[in-house]
Tab-separated table of C-alpha atoms in Angstrom:
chain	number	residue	atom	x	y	z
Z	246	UNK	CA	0.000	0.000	0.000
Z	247	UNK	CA	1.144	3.812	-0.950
Z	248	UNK	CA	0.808	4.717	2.780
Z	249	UNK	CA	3.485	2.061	4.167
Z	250	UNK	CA	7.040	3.751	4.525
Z	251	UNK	CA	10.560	2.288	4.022
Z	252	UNK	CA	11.145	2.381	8.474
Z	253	UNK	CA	8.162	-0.122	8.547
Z	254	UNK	CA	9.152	-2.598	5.595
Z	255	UNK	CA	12.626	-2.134	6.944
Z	256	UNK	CA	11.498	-3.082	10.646
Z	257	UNK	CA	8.797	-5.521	9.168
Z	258	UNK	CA	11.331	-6.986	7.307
Z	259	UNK	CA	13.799	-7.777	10.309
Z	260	UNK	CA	13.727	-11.424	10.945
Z	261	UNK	CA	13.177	-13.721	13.872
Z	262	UNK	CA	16.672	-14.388	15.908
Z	263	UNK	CA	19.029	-16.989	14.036
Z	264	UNK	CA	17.528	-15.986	10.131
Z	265	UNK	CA	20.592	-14.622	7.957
Z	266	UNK	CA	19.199	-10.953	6.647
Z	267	UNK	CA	22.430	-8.469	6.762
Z	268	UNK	CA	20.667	-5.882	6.101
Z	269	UNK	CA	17.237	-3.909	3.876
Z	270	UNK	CA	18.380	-1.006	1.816
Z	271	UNK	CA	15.708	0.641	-0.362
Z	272	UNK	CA	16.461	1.114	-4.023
Z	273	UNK	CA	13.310	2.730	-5.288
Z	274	UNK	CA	9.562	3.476	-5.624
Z	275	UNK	CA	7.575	3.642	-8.150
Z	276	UNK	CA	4.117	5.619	-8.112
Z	277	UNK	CA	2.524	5.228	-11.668
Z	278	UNK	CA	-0.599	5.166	-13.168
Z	279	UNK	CA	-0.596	1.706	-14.105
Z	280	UNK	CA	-0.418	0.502	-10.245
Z	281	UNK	CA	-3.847	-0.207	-8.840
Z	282	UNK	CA	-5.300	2.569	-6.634
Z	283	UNK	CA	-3.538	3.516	-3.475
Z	284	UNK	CA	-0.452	1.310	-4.461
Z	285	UNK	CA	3.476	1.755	-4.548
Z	286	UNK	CA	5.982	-0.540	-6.325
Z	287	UNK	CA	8.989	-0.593	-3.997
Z	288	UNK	CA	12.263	-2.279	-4.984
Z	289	UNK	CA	13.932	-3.386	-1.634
Z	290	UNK	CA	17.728	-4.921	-1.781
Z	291	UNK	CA	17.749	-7.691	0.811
Z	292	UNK	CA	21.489	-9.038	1.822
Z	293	UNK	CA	21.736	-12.363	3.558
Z	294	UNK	CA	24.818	-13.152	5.314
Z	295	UNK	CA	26.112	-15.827	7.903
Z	296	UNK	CA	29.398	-14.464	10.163
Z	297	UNK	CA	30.974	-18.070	10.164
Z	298	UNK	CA	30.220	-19.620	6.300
Z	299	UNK	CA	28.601	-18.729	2.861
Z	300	UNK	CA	24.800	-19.624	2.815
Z	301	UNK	CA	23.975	-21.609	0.307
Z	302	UNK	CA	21.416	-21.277	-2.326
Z	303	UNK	CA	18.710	-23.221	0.286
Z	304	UNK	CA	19.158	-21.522	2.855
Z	305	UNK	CA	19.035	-17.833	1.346
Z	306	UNK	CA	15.603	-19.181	-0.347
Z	307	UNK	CA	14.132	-20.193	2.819
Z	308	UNK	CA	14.797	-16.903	4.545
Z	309	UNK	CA	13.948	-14.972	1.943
Z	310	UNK	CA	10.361	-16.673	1.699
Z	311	UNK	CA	9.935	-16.123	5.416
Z	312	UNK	CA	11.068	-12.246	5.329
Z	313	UNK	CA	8.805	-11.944	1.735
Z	314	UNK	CA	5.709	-14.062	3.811
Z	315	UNK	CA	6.093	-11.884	6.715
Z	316	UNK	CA	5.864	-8.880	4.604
Z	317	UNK	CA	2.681	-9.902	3.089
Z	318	UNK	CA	0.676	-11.049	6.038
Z	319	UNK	CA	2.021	-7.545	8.348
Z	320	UNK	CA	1.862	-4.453	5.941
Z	321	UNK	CA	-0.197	-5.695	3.053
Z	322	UNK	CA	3.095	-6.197	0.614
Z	323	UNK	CA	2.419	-8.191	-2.793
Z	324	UNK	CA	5.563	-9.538	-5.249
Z	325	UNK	CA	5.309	-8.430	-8.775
């Protein structure tokens, strides 16, 4: 939704203790015409990162679906 600022995907987006997400930088939002009524289009940069190995490909999925769910079900976010 157009109303929902970058601070609350950013804190929304935090995970649960022990889930890999470095960090949520926002790259841009769009506002157009083409978006349905009272929407945004925001482009969020997500970074996964473990201090004592690399992640593999798994493991950055299965965070990333639980920040993306989490997202959805808290401040009404959609994927495109």
């Amino acid at each position: 939704p157009r109303e929902v600022e970058f601070a609350v995907l950013q804190r929304e987006a935090t995970p649960p203790e022990g889930l890999p997400l470095a960090s949520v930088d926002l790259l841009d939002v769009y506002r157009g015409e083409d978006l349905p009524e009272g929407s945004q289009a925001v482009t969020l940069r997500l970074i996964y990162r473990a201090a004592d190995r690399t992640l593999t490909s798994a493991e950055v999925e299965a965070a990333h679906e639980v920040v993306v769910s989490h997202l959805e079900a808290t401040v009404g976010a959609r994927r495109r």
